[in-house]
């Protein structure tokens, strides 16, 4: 399974490195294209370029289209647990990093549904994969709320406990979503992997030539501020200590700033930005975290 992950993630990490080399003069005028490289790898916005769950041995799923309040249409994969005896009334909502599409992350969803017995909603951001629109901070926040509302309103999942899971940019999306939606009590956990304090603070490491232009960045994603609003949702922090895009110090500072009652830190010694998910113990940390949350909610 690890080799499958790596084969799908090698292209995005190469793309991230190459973006840094040309970022300097483009950050202000073309920052959305740099921050949201939705066409990498090539073909990521075509039918053929969005892998289907059946390609990874998953048959019990729906390929759904969800309308947003501002007129976009989002693609999503709703994947059900393959082991019905293990099935629980729980749904994990996944937010991926800034390159590729939901199809590239289906192997992650498969491990989660097989080992936890939960549903997985893989929501695609606007402008990515087969979703309509153009990505930006405001739009992605609308998309996240749209996906959560879909879970809460669907007859199949409206009574489920919900776990939000975000990688890199997806971690920032997840933090914003949980901060705005923790009061109803149906969100029982948050998983964050290799995410950043804010876009402006990440620029010096991700785009070194453009470090002096960071104050001009209008895509903020101020996770270090928003995280403070979450005080009652348990959070699992997973940090790849060899992350070459987001400095591991960002994750450590987020953990230190975090005010929630239950917070757990797990580091992955050899984890780089895009292969942390393929390193030993990664899924054990998530499975143990979610199983513990669900056992307490029975």
mmCIF file of C-alpha atoms in Angstrom:
data_model
loop_
_atom_site.group_PDB
_atom_site.id
_atom_site.type_symbol
_atom_site.label_atom_id
_atom_site.label_comp_id
_atom_site.label_asym_id
_atom_site.label_seq_id
_atom_site.Cartn_x
_atom_site.Cartn_y
_atom_site.Cartn_z
ATOM 1 C CA UNK A 1 0.000 0.000 0.000
ATOM 2 C CA UNK A 2 2.884 2.389 0.756
ATOM 3 C CA UNK A 3 4.191 2.027 -2.809
ATOM 4 C CA UNK A 4 0.741 2.988 -4.122
ATOM 5 C CA UNK A 5 0.781 6.169 -2.042
ATOM 6 C CA UNK A 6 4.253 7.118 -3.224
ATOM 7 C CA UNK A 7 3.457 6.560 -6.886
ATOM 8 C CA UNK A 8 0.566 9.021 -6.620
ATOM 9 C CA UNK A 9 2.405 11.606 -4.509
ATOM 10 C CA UNK A 10 5.796 11.859 -6.235
ATOM 11 C CA UNK A 11 4.525 14.178 -8.972
ATOM 12 C CA UNK A 12 2.884 16.700 -6.605
ATOM 13 C CA UNK A 13 6.017 16.972 -4.445
ATOM 14 C CA UNK A 14 8.202 17.567 -7.506
ATOM 15 C CA UNK A 15 5.706 20.152 -8.619
ATOM 16 C CA UNK A 16 5.875 21.884 -5.245
ATOM 17 C CA UNK A 17 9.658 22.106 -5.480
ATOM 18 C CA UNK A 18 9.589 23.491 -9.016
ATOM 19 C CA UNK A 19 6.985 26.090 -8.074
ATOM 20 C CA UNK A 20 9.345 27.536 -5.496
ATOM 21 C CA UNK A 21 11.916 28.248 -8.205
ATOM 22 C CA UNK A 22 9.620 30.542 -10.209
ATOM 23 C CA UNK A 23 7.601 32.100 -7.408
ATOM 24 C CA UNK A 24 9.464 35.349 -6.852
ATOM 25 C CA UNK A 25 7.894 37.761 -9.370
ATOM 26 C CA UNK A 26 4.562 35.966 -9.535
ATOM 27 C CA UNK A 27 3.521 35.848 -5.903
ATOM 28 C CA UNK A 28 1.435 38.983 -5.881
ATOM 29 C CA UNK A 29 -0.083 38.860 -9.367
ATOM 30 C CA UNK A 30 -0.449 35.095 -9.728
ATOM 31 C CA UNK A 31 -0.573 33.918 -6.146
ATOM 32 C CA UNK A 32 -3.752 31.902 -6.580
ATOM 33 C CA UNK A 33 -2.071 29.854 -9.312
ATOM 34 C CA UNK A 34 0.907 29.240 -7.020
ATOM 35 C CA UNK A 35 -1.054 28.475 -3.861
ATOM 36 C CA UNK A 36 -3.685 26.358 -5.632
ATOM 37 C CA UNK A 37 -1.833 24.427 -8.417
ATOM 38 C CA UNK A 38 -4.934 22.464 -9.371
ATOM 39 C CA UNK A 39 -3.579 21.374 -12.769
ATOM 40 C CA UNK A 40 -0.630 19.490 -11.245
ATOM 41 C CA UNK A 41 -0.006 16.731 -12.098
ATOM 42 C CA UNK A 42 -0.985 17.252 -15.733
ATOM 43 C CA UNK A 43 -4.527 16.125 -16.482
ATOM 44 C CA UNK A 44 -5.747 16.509 -12.900
ATOM 45 C CA UNK A 45 -8.838 18.386 -14.094
ATOM 46 C CA UNK A 46 -9.962 15.780 -16.639
ATOM 47 C CA UNK A 47 -12.201 12.724 -16.300
ATOM 48 C CA UNK A 48 -9.232 10.482 -17.057
ATOM 49 C CA UNK A 49 -7.054 12.312 -14.542
ATOM 50 C CA UNK A 50 -9.316 11.750 -11.532
ATOM 51 C CA UNK A 51 -8.806 8.143 -10.383
ATOM 52 C CA UNK A 52 -11.983 6.338 -9.363
ATOM 53 C CA UNK A 53 -12.390 4.280 -6.186
ATOM 54 C CA UNK A 54 -12.913 1.150 -8.307
ATOM 55 C CA UNK A 55 -9.298 1.462 -9.428
ATOM 56 C CA UNK A 56 -8.320 0.768 -5.828
ATOM 57 C CA UNK A 57 -10.741 -2.078 -5.176
ATOM 58 C CA UNK A 58 -13.586 -0.015 -3.687
ATOM 59 C CA UNK A 59 -17.062 -0.844 -4.961
ATOM 60 C CA UNK A 60 -19.442 0.578 -2.345
ATOM 61 C CA UNK A 61 -19.313 4.290 -3.020
ATOM 62 C CA UNK A 62 -21.204 7.154 -4.639
ATOM 63 C CA UNK A 63 -19.716 9.734 -7.003
ATOM 64 C CA UNK A 64 -21.832 12.731 -6.006
ATOM 65 C CA UNK A 65 -22.231 16.337 -7.104
ATOM 66 C CA UNK A 66 -22.990 18.869 -4.373
ATOM 67 C CA UNK A 67 -24.150 22.443 -5.161
ATOM 68 C CA UNK A 68 -22.721 25.345 -3.166
ATOM 69 C CA UNK A 69 -24.591 28.432 -2.010
ATOM 70 C CA UNK A 70 -22.708 30.580 -4.528
ATOM 71 C CA UNK A 71 -23.486 28.515 -7.602
ATOM 72 C CA UNK A 72 -20.582 26.065 -7.928
ATOM 73 C CA UNK A 73 -20.871 22.289 -8.171
ATOM 74 C CA UNK A 74 -18.465 20.124 -6.176
ATOM 75 C CA UNK A 75 -17.496 16.553 -6.936
ATOM 76 C CA UNK A 76 -17.183 14.193 -3.981
ATOM 77 C CA UNK A 77 -16.655 10.504 -3.353
ATOM 78 C CA UNK A 78 -18.791 9.099 -0.554
ATOM 79 C CA UNK A 79 -17.166 5.801 0.426
ATOM 80 C CA UNK A 80 -18.880 3.317 2.733
ATOM 81 C CA UNK A 81 -17.102 0.768 4.964
ATOM 82 C CA UNK A 82 -16.352 -2.454 3.113
ATOM 83 C CA UNK A 83 -16.550 -4.572 6.281
ATOM 84 C CA UNK A 84 -20.183 -4.182 7.309
ATOM 85 C CA UNK A 85 -19.600 -6.021 10.597
ATOM 86 C CA UNK A 86 -17.109 -3.298 11.546
ATOM 87 C CA UNK A 87 -19.343 -0.450 10.356
ATOM 88 C CA UNK A 88 -19.877 2.439 12.765
ATOM 89 C CA UNK A 89 -22.111 5.514 12.721
ATOM 90 C CA UNK A 90 -19.233 7.774 11.847
ATOM 91 C CA UNK A 91 -18.008 9.731 8.832
ATOM 92 C CA UNK A 92 -14.532 11.094 8.179
ATOM 93 C CA UNK A 93 -14.453 14.212 6.011
ATOM 94 C CA UNK A 94 -11.161 14.540 4.098
ATOM 95 C CA UNK A 95 -9.457 17.695 2.827
ATOM 96 C CA UNK A 96 -6.388 17.164 0.670
ATOM 97 C CA UNK A 97 -3.288 19.282 0.017
ATOM 98 C CA UNK A 98 -2.944 21.932 -2.663
ATOM 99 C CA UNK A 99 -1.982 19.757 -5.672
ATOM 100 C CA UNK A 100 -3.742 16.868 -7.389
ATOM 101 C CA UNK A 101 -7.330 15.812 -6.706
ATOM 102 C CA UNK A 102 -9.451 13.541 -4.537
ATOM 103 C CA UNK A 103 -8.767 10.548 -6.768
ATOM 104 C CA UNK A 104 -5.091 10.656 -5.876
ATOM 105 C CA UNK A 105 -6.025 10.223 -2.183
ATOM 106 C CA UNK A 106 -8.435 7.297 -2.542
ATOM 107 C CA UNK A 107 -5.851 4.835 -1.114
ATOM 108 C CA UNK A 108 -5.917 6.858 2.109
ATOM 109 C CA UNK A 109 -9.700 6.611 2.296
ATOM 110 C CA UNK A 110 -9.507 2.871 1.701
ATOM 111 C CA UNK A 111 -7.182 2.338 4.668
ATOM 112 C CA UNK A 112 -9.444 4.434 6.885
ATOM 113 C CA UNK A 113 -12.713 2.744 5.950
ATOM 114 C CA UNK A 114 -11.185 -0.722 6.179
ATOM 115 C CA UNK A 115 -9.564 -0.228 9.577
ATOM 116 C CA UNK A 116 -12.078 2.041 11.321
ATOM 117 C CA UNK A 117 -15.350 0.940 9.717
ATOM 118 C CA UNK A 118 -16.437 4.490 8.912
ATOM 119 C CA UNK A 119 -17.815 6.329 5.921
ATOM 120 C CA UNK A 120 -15.403 8.687 4.182
ATOM 121 C CA UNK A 121 -16.477 11.830 2.342
ATOM 122 C CA UNK A 122 -13.749 13.005 -0.027
ATOM 123 C CA UNK A 123 -14.817 16.519 -1.006
ATOM 124 C CA UNK A 124 -13.194 18.199 -3.982
ATOM 125 C CA UNK A 125 -12.443 21.906 -3.794
ATOM 126 C CA UNK A 126 -13.806 24.295 -6.415
ATOM 127 C CA UNK A 127 -11.497 24.484 -9.404
ATOM 128 C CA UNK A 128 -9.930 21.102 -8.625
ATOM 129 C CA UNK A 129 -10.651 17.758 -10.252
ATOM 130 C CA UNK A 130 -14.169 17.758 -11.662
ATOM 131 C CA UNK A 131 -15.516 20.560 -9.455
ATOM 132 C CA UNK A 132 -16.483 23.828 -11.113
ATOM 133 C CA UNK A 133 -15.121 27.267 -10.294
ATOM 134 C CA UNK A 134 -11.812 28.850 -9.328
ATOM 135 C CA UNK A 135 -10.147 28.279 -5.944
ATOM 136 C CA UNK A 136 -9.571 30.991 -3.363
ATOM 137 C CA UNK A 137 -9.716 31.206 0.424
ATOM 138 C CA UNK A 138 -13.313 32.405 0.643
ATOM 139 C CA UNK A 139 -14.497 29.809 -1.865
ATOM 140 C CA UNK A 140 -12.758 26.865 -0.206
ATOM 141 C CA UNK A 141 -14.346 27.803 3.106
ATOM 142 C CA UNK A 142 -17.746 27.781 1.409
ATOM 143 C CA UNK A 143 -16.907 24.370 -0.079
ATOM 144 C CA UNK A 144 -15.967 22.930 3.307
ATOM 145 C CA UNK A 145 -19.202 24.155 4.872
ATOM 146 C CA UNK A 146 -21.133 22.730 1.917
ATOM 147 C CA UNK A 147 -19.616 19.294 2.483
ATOM 148 C CA UNK A 148 -20.297 19.358 6.220
ATOM 149 C CA UNK A 149 -23.892 20.449 5.643
ATOM 150 C CA UNK A 150 -24.293 17.565 3.184
ATOM 151 C CA UNK A 151 -23.196 15.086 5.869
ATOM 152 C CA UNK A 152 -25.509 16.656 8.417
ATOM 153 C CA UNK A 153 -28.508 16.620 6.075
ATOM 154 C CA UNK A 154 -28.095 13.301 4.253
ATOM 155 C CA UNK A 155 -30.432 10.597 5.532
ATOM 156 C CA UNK A 156 -27.526 8.136 5.582
ATOM 157 C CA UNK A 157 -25.187 10.252 7.700
ATOM 158 C CA UNK A 158 -27.231 12.885 9.548
ATOM 159 C CA UNK A 159 -26.840 11.058 12.875
ATOM 160 C CA UNK A 160 -23.168 10.198 12.403
ATOM 161 C CA UNK A 161 -20.294 11.357 14.541
ATOM 162 C CA UNK A 162 -17.943 13.380 12.330
ATOM 163 C CA UNK A 163 -14.147 13.485 12.207
ATOM 164 C CA UNK A 164 -12.480 16.182 10.111
ATOM 165 C CA UNK A 165 -9.110 15.294 8.545
ATOM 166 C CA UNK A 166 -6.858 17.744 6.701
ATOM 167 C CA UNK A 167 -3.447 17.507 5.072
ATOM 168 C CA UNK A 168 -1.299 20.624 4.462
ATOM 169 C CA UNK A 169 -3.659 23.205 2.891
ATOM 170 C CA UNK A 170 -6.470 20.848 3.868
ATOM 171 C CA UNK A 171 -5.440 21.273 7.488
ATOM 172 C CA UNK A 172 -6.053 25.017 7.228
ATOM 173 C CA UNK A 173 -9.449 24.348 5.642
ATOM 174 C CA UNK A 174 -10.247 21.865 8.419
ATOM 175 C CA UNK A 175 -9.294 24.286 11.205
ATOM 176 C CA UNK A 176 -11.537 27.002 9.769
ATOM 177 C CA UNK A 177 -14.434 24.570 9.429
ATOM 178 C CA UNK A 178 -14.214 23.130 12.933
ATOM 179 C CA UNK A 179 -13.821 26.579 14.500
ATOM 180 C CA UNK A 180 -17.153 27.603 12.959
ATOM 181 C CA UNK A 181 -19.018 24.346 13.609
ATOM 182 C CA UNK A 182 -17.921 22.801 16.898
ATOM 183 C CA UNK A 183 -20.919 23.857 18.981
ATOM 184 C CA UNK A 184 -23.507 21.285 17.764
ATOM 185 C CA UNK A 185 -21.299 18.508 19.169
ATOM 186 C CA UNK A 186 -21.382 16.165 16.166
ATOM 187 C CA UNK A 187 -17.739 16.910 15.255
ATOM 188 C CA UNK A 188 -15.865 14.707 17.706
ATOM 189 C CA UNK A 189 -12.307 14.988 16.399
ATOM 190 C CA UNK A 190 -9.862 16.800 14.131
ATOM 191 C CA UNK A 191 -6.763 15.297 12.478
ATOM 192 C CA UNK A 192 -4.082 17.678 11.171
ATOM 193 C CA UNK A 193 -1.080 16.647 9.092
ATOM 194 C CA UNK A 194 1.811 18.905 8.001
ATOM 195 C CA UNK A 195 -0.167 22.135 8.034
ATOM 196 C CA UNK A 196 1.063 25.692 8.522
ATOM 197 C CA UNK A 197 0.640 28.699 10.809
ATOM 198 C CA UNK A 198 -0.475 30.914 7.915
ATOM 199 C CA UNK A 199 0.276 31.282 4.214
ATOM 200 C CA UNK A 200 2.333 34.416 4.851
ATOM 201 C CA UNK A 201 4.504 32.633 7.395
ATOM 202 C CA UNK A 202 4.969 29.661 5.075
ATOM 203 C CA UNK A 203 6.170 31.695 2.081
ATOM 204 C CA UNK A 204 9.817 32.077 3.230
ATOM 205 C CA UNK A 205 10.240 28.290 3.280
ATOM 206 C CA UNK A 206 7.971 27.295 0.393
ATOM 207 C CA UNK A 207 8.917 30.187 -1.928
ATOM 208 C CA UNK A 208 12.283 31.541 -0.625
ATOM 209 C CA UNK A 209 12.867 34.108 -3.412
ATOM 210 C CA UNK A 210 9.514 35.706 -2.558
ATOM 211 C CA UNK A 211 9.976 35.986 1.197
ATOM 212 C CA UNK A 212 9.986 39.805 1.100
ATOM 213 C CA UNK A 213 6.665 39.809 -0.735
ATOM 214 C CA UNK A 214 4.880 37.782 1.953
ATOM 215 C CA UNK A 215 2.985 40.836 3.326
ATOM 216 C CA UNK A 216 1.374 41.236 -0.108
ATOM 217 C CA UNK A 217 -0.209 37.782 -0.010
ATOM 218 C CA UNK A 218 -4.003 38.121 0.102
ATOM 219 C CA UNK A 219 -4.639 34.409 0.687
ATOM 220 C CA UNK A 220 -4.163 34.328 4.456
ATOM 221 C CA UNK A 221 -5.367 31.041 5.992
ATOM 222 C CA UNK A 222 -4.528 32.304 9.535
ATOM 223 C CA UNK A 223 -4.617 28.926 11.277
ATOM 224 C CA UNK A 224 -2.563 30.132 14.250
ATOM 225 C CA UNK A 225 -5.372 32.573 15.075
ATOM 226 C CA UNK A 226 -8.364 30.440 14.160
ATOM 227 C CA UNK A 227 -7.137 27.389 16.085
ATOM 228 C CA UNK A 228 -7.550 29.318 19.334
ATOM 229 C CA UNK A 229 -11.330 29.198 18.846
ATOM 230 C CA UNK A 230 -11.373 25.394 19.143
ATOM 231 C CA UNK A 231 -11.511 24.465 22.817
ATOM 232 C CA UNK A 232 -13.592 21.307 23.062
ATOM 233 C CA UNK A 233 -12.768 19.159 20.001
ATOM 234 C CA UNK A 234 -9.892 16.659 20.450
ATOM 235 C CA UNK A 235 -7.085 17.217 17.946
ATOM 236 C CA UNK A 236 -4.417 14.830 16.628
ATOM 237 C CA UNK A 237 -1.310 16.542 15.221
ATOM 238 C CA UNK A 238 0.858 14.427 12.865
ATOM 239 C CA UNK A 239 4.109 16.061 11.785
ATOM 240 C CA UNK A 240 6.653 14.832 9.245
ATOM 241 C CA UNK A 241 9.973 15.957 10.675
ATOM 242 C CA UNK A 242 11.620 16.094 7.244
ATOM 243 C CA UNK A 243 8.920 18.258 5.668
ATOM 244 C CA UNK A 244 10.680 20.381 3.054
ATOM 245 C CA UNK A 245 7.677 22.625 2.260
ATOM 246 C CA UNK A 246 6.036 23.402 5.616
ATOM 247 C CA UNK A 247 8.646 23.677 8.392
ATOM 248 C CA UNK A 248 7.871 21.174 11.180
ATOM 249 C CA UNK A 249 8.160 24.128 13.559
ATOM 250 C CA UNK A 250 4.800 25.346 12.213
ATOM 251 C CA UNK A 251 3.069 22.200 13.419
ATOM 252 C CA UNK A 252 4.875 22.339 16.757
ATOM 253 C CA UNK A 253 3.818 25.940 17.299
ATOM 254 C CA UNK A 254 0.220 25.132 16.380
ATOM 255 C CA UNK A 255 0.296 22.343 18.956
ATOM 256 C CA UNK A 256 1.678 24.726 21.579
ATOM 257 C CA UNK A 257 -0.926 27.385 20.785
ATOM 258 C CA UNK A 258 -3.809 24.892 20.782
ATOM 259 C CA UNK A 259 -6.234 25.391 23.687
ATOM 260 C CA UNK A 260 -8.446 22.357 23.225
ATOM 261 C CA UNK A 261 -8.872 20.042 26.191
ATOM 262 C CA UNK A 262 -7.428 16.989 24.431
ATOM 263 C CA UNK A 263 -4.504 17.352 22.031
ATOM 264 C CA UNK A 264 -2.156 14.600 20.897
ATOM 265 C CA UNK A 265 1.231 14.992 19.195
ATOM 266 C CA UNK A 266 2.722 12.335 16.925
ATOM 267 C CA UNK A 267 5.807 12.905 14.805
ATOM 268 C CA UNK A 268 6.977 10.918 11.800
ATOM 269 C CA UNK A 269 10.820 11.015 11.862
ATOM 270 C CA UNK A 270 11.354 10.386 8.135
ATOM 271 C CA UNK A 271 8.180 12.047 6.883
ATOM 272 C CA UNK A 272 8.588 14.622 4.121
ATOM 273 C CA UNK A 273 5.742 16.866 3.027
ATOM 274 C CA UNK A 274 4.018 14.372 0.745
ATOM 275 C CA UNK A 275 5.247 10.982 1.922
ATOM 276 C CA UNK A 276 4.412 11.287 5.638
ATOM 277 C CA UNK A 277 1.214 9.373 4.876
ATOM 278 C CA UNK A 278 3.251 6.392 3.603
ATOM 279 C CA UNK A 279 5.531 6.175 6.649
ATOM 280 C CA UNK A 280 5.229 3.532 9.415
ATOM 281 C CA UNK A 281 2.673 4.148 12.188
ATOM 282 C CA UNK A 282 0.880 6.972 10.347
ATOM 283 C CA UNK A 283 -2.422 5.138 10.039
ATOM 284 C CA UNK A 284 -2.105 3.499 13.430
ATOM 285 C CA UNK A 285 -2.043 6.953 15.005
ATOM 286 C CA UNK A 286 -5.238 7.948 13.198
ATOM 287 C CA UNK A 287 -7.059 4.651 13.748
ATOM 288 C CA UNK A 288 -6.226 4.631 17.476
ATOM 289 C CA UNK A 289 -7.320 8.272 17.808
ATOM 290 C CA UNK A 290 -10.657 7.759 16.059
ATOM 291 C CA UNK A 291 -11.401 4.432 17.753
ATOM 292 C CA UNK A 292 -10.808 6.042 21.141
ATOM 293 C CA UNK A 293 -13.125 8.951 20.283
ATOM 294 C CA UNK A 294 -15.893 6.631 19.090
ATOM 295 C CA UNK A 295 -15.615 4.378 22.147
ATOM 296 C CA UNK A 296 -16.173 7.392 24.396
ATOM 297 C CA UNK A 297 -19.232 8.533 22.417
ATOM 298 C CA UNK A 298 -21.211 5.306 22.661
#
